[in-house]
Short mmCIF file of C-alpha atoms in Angstrom, two decimals:
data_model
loop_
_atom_site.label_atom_id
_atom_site.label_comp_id
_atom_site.label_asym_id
_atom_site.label_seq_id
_atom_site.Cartn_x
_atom_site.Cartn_y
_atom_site.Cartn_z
CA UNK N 1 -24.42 52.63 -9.93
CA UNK N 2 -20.86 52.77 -12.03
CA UNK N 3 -22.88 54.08 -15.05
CA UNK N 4 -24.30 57.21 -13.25
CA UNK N 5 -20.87 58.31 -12.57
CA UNK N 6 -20.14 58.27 -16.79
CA UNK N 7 -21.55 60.94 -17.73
CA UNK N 8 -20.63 60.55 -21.63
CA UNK N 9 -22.56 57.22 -21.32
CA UNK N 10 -25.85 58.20 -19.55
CA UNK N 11 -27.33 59.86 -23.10
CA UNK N 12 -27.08 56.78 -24.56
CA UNK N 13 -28.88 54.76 -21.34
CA UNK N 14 -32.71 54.12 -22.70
CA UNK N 15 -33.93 52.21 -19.89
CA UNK N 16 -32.52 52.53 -15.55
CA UNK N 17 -30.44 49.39 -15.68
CA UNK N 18 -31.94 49.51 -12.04
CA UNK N 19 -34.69 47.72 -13.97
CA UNK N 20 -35.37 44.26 -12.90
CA UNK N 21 -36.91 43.43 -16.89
CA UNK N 22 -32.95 43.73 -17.63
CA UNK N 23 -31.98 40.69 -15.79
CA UNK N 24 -35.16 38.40 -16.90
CA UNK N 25 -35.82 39.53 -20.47
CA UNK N 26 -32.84 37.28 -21.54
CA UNK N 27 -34.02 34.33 -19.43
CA UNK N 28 -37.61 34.20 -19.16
CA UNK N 29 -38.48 35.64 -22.91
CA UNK N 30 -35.30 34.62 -24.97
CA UNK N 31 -36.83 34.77 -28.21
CA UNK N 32 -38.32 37.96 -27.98
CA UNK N 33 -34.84 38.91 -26.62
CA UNK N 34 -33.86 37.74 -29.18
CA UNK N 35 -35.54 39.47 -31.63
CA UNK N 36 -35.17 42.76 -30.28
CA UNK N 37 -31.20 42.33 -30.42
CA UNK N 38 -31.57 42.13 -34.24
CA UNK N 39 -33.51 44.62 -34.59
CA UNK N 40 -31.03 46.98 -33.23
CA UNK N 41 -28.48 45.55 -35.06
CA UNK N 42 -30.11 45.94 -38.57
CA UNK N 43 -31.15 49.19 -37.38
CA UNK N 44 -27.35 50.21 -36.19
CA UNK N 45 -25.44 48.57 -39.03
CA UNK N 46 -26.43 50.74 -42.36
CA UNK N 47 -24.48 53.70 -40.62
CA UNK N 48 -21.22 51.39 -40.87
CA UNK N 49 -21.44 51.16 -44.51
CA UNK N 50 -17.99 51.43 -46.40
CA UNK N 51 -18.19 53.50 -49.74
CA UNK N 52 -17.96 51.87 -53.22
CA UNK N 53 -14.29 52.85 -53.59
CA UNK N 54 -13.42 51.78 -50.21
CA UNK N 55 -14.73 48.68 -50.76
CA UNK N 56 -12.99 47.86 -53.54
CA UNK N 57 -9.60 48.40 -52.31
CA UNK N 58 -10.46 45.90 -50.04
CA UNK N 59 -11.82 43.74 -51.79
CA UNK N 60 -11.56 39.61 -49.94
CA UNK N 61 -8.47 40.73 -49.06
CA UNK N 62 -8.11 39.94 -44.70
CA UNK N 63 -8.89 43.17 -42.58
CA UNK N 64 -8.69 43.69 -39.00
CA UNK N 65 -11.21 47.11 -37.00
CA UNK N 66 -9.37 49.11 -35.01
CA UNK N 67 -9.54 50.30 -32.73
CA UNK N 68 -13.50 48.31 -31.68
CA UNK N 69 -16.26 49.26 -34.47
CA UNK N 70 -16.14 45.42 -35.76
CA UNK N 71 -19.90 46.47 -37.00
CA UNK N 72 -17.69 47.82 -40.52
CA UNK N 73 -17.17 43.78 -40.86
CA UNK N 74 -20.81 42.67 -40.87
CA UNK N 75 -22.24 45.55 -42.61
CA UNK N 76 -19.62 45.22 -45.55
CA UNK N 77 -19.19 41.49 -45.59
CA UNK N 78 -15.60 41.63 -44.96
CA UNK N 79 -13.25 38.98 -44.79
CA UNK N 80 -12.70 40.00 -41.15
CA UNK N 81 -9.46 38.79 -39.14
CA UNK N 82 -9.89 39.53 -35.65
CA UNK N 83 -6.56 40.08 -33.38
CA UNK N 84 -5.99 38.43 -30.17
CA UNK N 85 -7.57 40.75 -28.02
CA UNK N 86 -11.03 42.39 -28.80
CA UNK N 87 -10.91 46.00 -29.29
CA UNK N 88 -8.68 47.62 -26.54
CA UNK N 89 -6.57 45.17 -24.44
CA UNK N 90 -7.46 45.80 -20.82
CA UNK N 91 -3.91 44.85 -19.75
CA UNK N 92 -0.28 44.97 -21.13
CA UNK N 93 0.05 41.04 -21.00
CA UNK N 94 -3.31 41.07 -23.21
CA UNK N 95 -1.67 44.07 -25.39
CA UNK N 96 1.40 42.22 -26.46
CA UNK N 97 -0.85 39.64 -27.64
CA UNK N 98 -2.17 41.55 -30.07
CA UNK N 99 0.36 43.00 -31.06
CA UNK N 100 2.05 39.78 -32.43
CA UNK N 101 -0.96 40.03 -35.01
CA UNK N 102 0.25 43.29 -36.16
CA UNK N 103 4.47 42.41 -36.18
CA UNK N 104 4.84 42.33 -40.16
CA UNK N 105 4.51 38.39 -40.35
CA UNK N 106 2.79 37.05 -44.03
CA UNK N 107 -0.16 35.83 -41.77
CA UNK N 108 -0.85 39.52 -40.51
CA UNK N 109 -4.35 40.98 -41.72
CA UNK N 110 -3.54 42.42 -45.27
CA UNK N 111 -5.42 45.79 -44.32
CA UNK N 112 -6.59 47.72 -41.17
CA UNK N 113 -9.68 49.79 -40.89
CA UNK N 114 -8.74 52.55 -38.51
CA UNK N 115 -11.87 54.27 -37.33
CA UNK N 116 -11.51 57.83 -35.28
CA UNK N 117 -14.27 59.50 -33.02
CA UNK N 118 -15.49 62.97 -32.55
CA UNK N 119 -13.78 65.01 -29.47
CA UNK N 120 -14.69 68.09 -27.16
CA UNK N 121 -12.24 70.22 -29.29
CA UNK N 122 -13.88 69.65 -32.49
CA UNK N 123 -11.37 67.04 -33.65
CA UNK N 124 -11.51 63.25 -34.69
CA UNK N 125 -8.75 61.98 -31.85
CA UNK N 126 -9.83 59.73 -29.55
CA UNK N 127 -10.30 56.28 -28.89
CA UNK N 128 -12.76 54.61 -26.01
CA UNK N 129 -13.03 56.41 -22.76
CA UNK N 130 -11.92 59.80 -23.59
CA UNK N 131 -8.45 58.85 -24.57
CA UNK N 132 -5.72 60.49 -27.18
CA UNK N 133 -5.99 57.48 -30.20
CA UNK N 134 -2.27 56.80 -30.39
CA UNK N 135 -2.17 56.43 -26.40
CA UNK N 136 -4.53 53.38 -26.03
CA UNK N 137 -1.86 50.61 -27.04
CA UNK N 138 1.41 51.88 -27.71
CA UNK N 139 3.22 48.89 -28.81
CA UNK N 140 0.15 47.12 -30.84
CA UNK N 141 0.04 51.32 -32.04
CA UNK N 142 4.01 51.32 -33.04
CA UNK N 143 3.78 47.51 -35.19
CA UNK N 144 0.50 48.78 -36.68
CA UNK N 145 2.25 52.38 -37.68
CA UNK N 146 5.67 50.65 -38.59
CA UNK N 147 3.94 47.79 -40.83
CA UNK N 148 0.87 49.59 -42.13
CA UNK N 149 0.74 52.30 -45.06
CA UNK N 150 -2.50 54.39 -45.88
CA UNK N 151 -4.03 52.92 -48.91
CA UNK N 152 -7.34 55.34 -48.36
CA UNK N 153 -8.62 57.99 -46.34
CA UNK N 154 -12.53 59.01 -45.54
CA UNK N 155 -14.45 60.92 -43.32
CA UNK N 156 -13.45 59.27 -40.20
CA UNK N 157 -11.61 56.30 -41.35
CA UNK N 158 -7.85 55.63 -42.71
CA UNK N 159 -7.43 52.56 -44.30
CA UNK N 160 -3.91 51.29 -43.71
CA UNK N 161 -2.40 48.25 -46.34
CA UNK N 162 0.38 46.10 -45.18
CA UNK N 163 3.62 47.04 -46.05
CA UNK N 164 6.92 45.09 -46.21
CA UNK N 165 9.01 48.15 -45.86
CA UNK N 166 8.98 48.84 -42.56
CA UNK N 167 8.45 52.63 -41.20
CA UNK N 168 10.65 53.29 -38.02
CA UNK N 169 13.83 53.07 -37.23
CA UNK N 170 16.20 53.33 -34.12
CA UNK N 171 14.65 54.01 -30.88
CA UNK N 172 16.83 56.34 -27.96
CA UNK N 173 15.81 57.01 -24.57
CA UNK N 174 16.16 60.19 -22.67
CA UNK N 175 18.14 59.96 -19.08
CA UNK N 176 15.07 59.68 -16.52
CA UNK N 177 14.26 62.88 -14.40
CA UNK N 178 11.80 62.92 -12.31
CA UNK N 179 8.45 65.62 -12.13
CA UNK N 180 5.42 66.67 -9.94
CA UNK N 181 1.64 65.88 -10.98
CA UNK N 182 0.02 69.93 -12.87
CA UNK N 183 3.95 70.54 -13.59
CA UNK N 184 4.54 72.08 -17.49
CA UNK N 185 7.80 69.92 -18.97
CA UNK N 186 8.82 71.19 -22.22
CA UNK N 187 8.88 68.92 -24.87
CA UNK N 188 11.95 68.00 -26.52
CA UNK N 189 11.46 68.92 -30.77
CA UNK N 190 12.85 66.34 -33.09
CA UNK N 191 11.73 67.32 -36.62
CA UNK N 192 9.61 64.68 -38.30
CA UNK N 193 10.64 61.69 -35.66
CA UNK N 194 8.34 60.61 -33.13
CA UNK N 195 8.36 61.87 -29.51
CA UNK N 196 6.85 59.95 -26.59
CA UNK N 197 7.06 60.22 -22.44
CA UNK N 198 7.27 56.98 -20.77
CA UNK N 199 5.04 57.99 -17.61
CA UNK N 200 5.85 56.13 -13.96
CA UNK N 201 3.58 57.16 -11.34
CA UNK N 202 2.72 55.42 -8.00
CA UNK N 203 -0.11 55.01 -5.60
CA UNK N 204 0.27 55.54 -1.80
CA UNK N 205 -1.01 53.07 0.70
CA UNK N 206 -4.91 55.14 0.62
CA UNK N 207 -4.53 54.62 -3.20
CA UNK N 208 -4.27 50.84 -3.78
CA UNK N 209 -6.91 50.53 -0.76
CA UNK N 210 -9.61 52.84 -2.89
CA UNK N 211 -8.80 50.96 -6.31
CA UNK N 212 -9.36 47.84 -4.64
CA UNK N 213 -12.50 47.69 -2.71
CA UNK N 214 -14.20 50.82 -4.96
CA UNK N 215 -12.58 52.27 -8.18
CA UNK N 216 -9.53 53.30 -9.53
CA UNK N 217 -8.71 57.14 -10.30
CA UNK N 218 -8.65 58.87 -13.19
CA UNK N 219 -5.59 60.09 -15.06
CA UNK N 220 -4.92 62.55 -17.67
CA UNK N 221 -2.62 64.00 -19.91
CA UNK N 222 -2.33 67.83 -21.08
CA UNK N 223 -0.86 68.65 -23.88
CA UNK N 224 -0.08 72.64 -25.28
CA UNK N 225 0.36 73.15 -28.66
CA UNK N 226 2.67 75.68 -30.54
CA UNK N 227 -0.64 77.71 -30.98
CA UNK N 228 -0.91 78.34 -27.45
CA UNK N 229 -3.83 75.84 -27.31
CA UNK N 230 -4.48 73.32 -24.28
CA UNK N 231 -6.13 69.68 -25.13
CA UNK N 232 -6.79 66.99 -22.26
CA UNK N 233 -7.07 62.90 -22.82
CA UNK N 234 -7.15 60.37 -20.26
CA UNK N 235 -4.69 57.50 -20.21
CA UNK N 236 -4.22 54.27 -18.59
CA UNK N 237 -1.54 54.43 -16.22
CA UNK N 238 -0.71 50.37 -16.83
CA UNK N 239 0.31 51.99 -20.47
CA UNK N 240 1.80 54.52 -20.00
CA UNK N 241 5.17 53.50 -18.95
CA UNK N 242 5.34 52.60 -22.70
CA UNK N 243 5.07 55.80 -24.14
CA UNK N 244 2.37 58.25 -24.20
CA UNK N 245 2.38 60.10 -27.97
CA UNK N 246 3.81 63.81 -27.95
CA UNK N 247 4.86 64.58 -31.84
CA UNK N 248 3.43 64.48 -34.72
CA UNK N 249 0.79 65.51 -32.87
CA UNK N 250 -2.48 64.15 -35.22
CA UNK N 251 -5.82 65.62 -34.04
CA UNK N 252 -7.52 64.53 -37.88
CA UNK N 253 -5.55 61.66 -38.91
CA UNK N 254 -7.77 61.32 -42.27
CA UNK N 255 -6.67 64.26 -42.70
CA UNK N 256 -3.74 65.61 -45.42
CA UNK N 257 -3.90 69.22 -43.88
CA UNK N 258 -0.87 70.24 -41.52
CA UNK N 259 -1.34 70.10 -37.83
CA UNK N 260 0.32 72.14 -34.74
CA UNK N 261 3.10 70.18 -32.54
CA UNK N 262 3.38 69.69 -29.07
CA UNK N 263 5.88 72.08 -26.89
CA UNK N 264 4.68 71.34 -23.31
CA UNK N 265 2.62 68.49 -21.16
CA UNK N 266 1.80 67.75 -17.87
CA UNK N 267 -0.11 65.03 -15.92
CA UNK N 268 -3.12 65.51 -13.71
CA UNK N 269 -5.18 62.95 -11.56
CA UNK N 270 -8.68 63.17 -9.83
CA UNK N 271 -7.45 62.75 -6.66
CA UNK N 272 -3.61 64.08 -5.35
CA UNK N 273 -4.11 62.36 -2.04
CA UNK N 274 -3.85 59.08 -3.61
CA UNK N 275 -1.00 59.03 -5.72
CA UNK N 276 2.67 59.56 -4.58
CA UNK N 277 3.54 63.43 -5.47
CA UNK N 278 6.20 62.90 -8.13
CA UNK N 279 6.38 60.90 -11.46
CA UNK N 280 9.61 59.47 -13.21
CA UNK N 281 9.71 60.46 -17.23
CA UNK N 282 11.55 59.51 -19.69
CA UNK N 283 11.52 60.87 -23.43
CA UNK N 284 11.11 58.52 -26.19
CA UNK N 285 12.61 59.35 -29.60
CA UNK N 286 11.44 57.06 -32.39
CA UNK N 287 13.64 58.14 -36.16
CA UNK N 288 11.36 57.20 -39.27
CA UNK N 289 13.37 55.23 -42.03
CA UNK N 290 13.71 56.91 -45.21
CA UNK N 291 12.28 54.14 -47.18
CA UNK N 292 8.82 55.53 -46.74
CA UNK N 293 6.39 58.49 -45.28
CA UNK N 294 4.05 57.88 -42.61
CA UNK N 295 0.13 59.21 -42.35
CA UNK N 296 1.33 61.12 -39.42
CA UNK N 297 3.90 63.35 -41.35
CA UNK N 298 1.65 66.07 -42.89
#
């Protein structure tokens, strides 16, 4: 029932998951199960193949997938080391796990595979669920960015090497102020330093009853470019007080070309009547060290 309300998934849906063959297959024919499950998988895995040069760089060094296409470690024979939490972290707690793997430690995976997927706007920016790539995990996204330097770039993929000169430097907060959800708030510009919103929003009393006996909302960010453009992502509210990404604003992060910035976001949300009209913000300014560049400087 879920799935029919995901539209991006139901293309992909081969068979009604109404089916009742979905819940014996595994128990009744195993094998055959079985079977088919490889099948798809030698079928699927080709399409993850790394090129020659790619694969080189590599080499038996460690590697970690982010942020979920772990299919680039079977197809490739990598020496795959996974982080404490499986793709996306589904909660903060399980977030600052994984980030420890990612903190600049010796026993940190010696490369990253950073895979990017296609969006509505004809760009290579989001992660799972319809969501802006450097939203999904902002701390495990900050240690990755502030240990990690690009060591390739493909069609789709960056491949970051670890560095022991870190990236970032100081971090200073904005005084809090306070806006409603579909308001425009200009975007403080600070040159080549990063720029994030810290994002506090509440449920009312009908809100907490609807995301616990059916589903929660959805919530998304807006963002308007210098260009006069408009691009929406989704976001997890649970992250979001930890900084959603304004500037550099990286649409094709493969990519060496220059990109437009940010001047103005808002925040919108399925349903108004759930949430409490205003949000608390708070601008995040994160200075790069002059010891090195970052893939998100173009």
């Amino acid at each position: 029932l879920n799935a029919k309300e995901m539209s991006e998934y139901q293309q992909r849906i081969q068979r009604p998951f109404s089916s009742v063959a979905n819940m014996t297959e595994p128990y009744f024919h195993y094998h055959r199960f079985v079977r088919e499950c490889d099948a798809k998988t030698e079928q699927c895995l080709p399409e993850k193949q790394l090129s020659d040069t790619m694969r080189q760089v590599i080499g038996h060094n460690s590697i970690d997938i982010y942020p979920f296409e772990f299919s680039y470690a079977a197809q490739n024979k990598l020496n795959w080391q996974p982080r404490t939490s499986l793709g996306s972290a589904l909660t903060p707690y399980l977030e600052s796990l994984s980030a420890e793997n990612f903190d600049g430690s010796d026993d940190a995976a010696q490369y990253i595979l950073w895979h990017f997927q296609n969006d509505e706007y004809g760009k290579t920016s989001i992660s799972i669920d319809q969501r802006y790539f450097l939203n999904d995990e902002p701390i495990v996204v900050t240690n990755i960015l502030n240990h990690y330097e690009v060591a390739a770039r493909e069609d789709h993929l960056l491949l970051l090497k670890h560095s022991s000169v870190p990236a970032l430097g100081s971090t200073t907060l904005s005084t809090p102020f306070t806006a409603q959800w579909n308001e425009w708030i200009t975007v403080p510009q600070h040159g080549n330093d990063i720029t994030r919103i810290r994002v506090n929003s509440k449920k009312n009393f009908l809100g907490k009853i609807a995301g616990t006996f059916y589903k929660d909302i959805t919530y998304s960010i807006e963002y308007q470019t210098d260009d006069g453009k408009c691009y929406l992502y989704r976001y997890d509210p649970a992250f979001a007080t930890e900084g959603l990404w304004c500037n550099p604003f990286v649409q094709i992060p493969y990519s060496t070309e220059p990109e437009t910035r940010v001047v103005k976001v808002r925040f919108h949300t399925e349903n108004s009547q759930l949430v409490k009209p205003q949000l608390t913000l708070q601008f995040e300014r994160i200075r790069l060290s002059e010891k090195r560049d970052l893939f998100l400087n173009k």
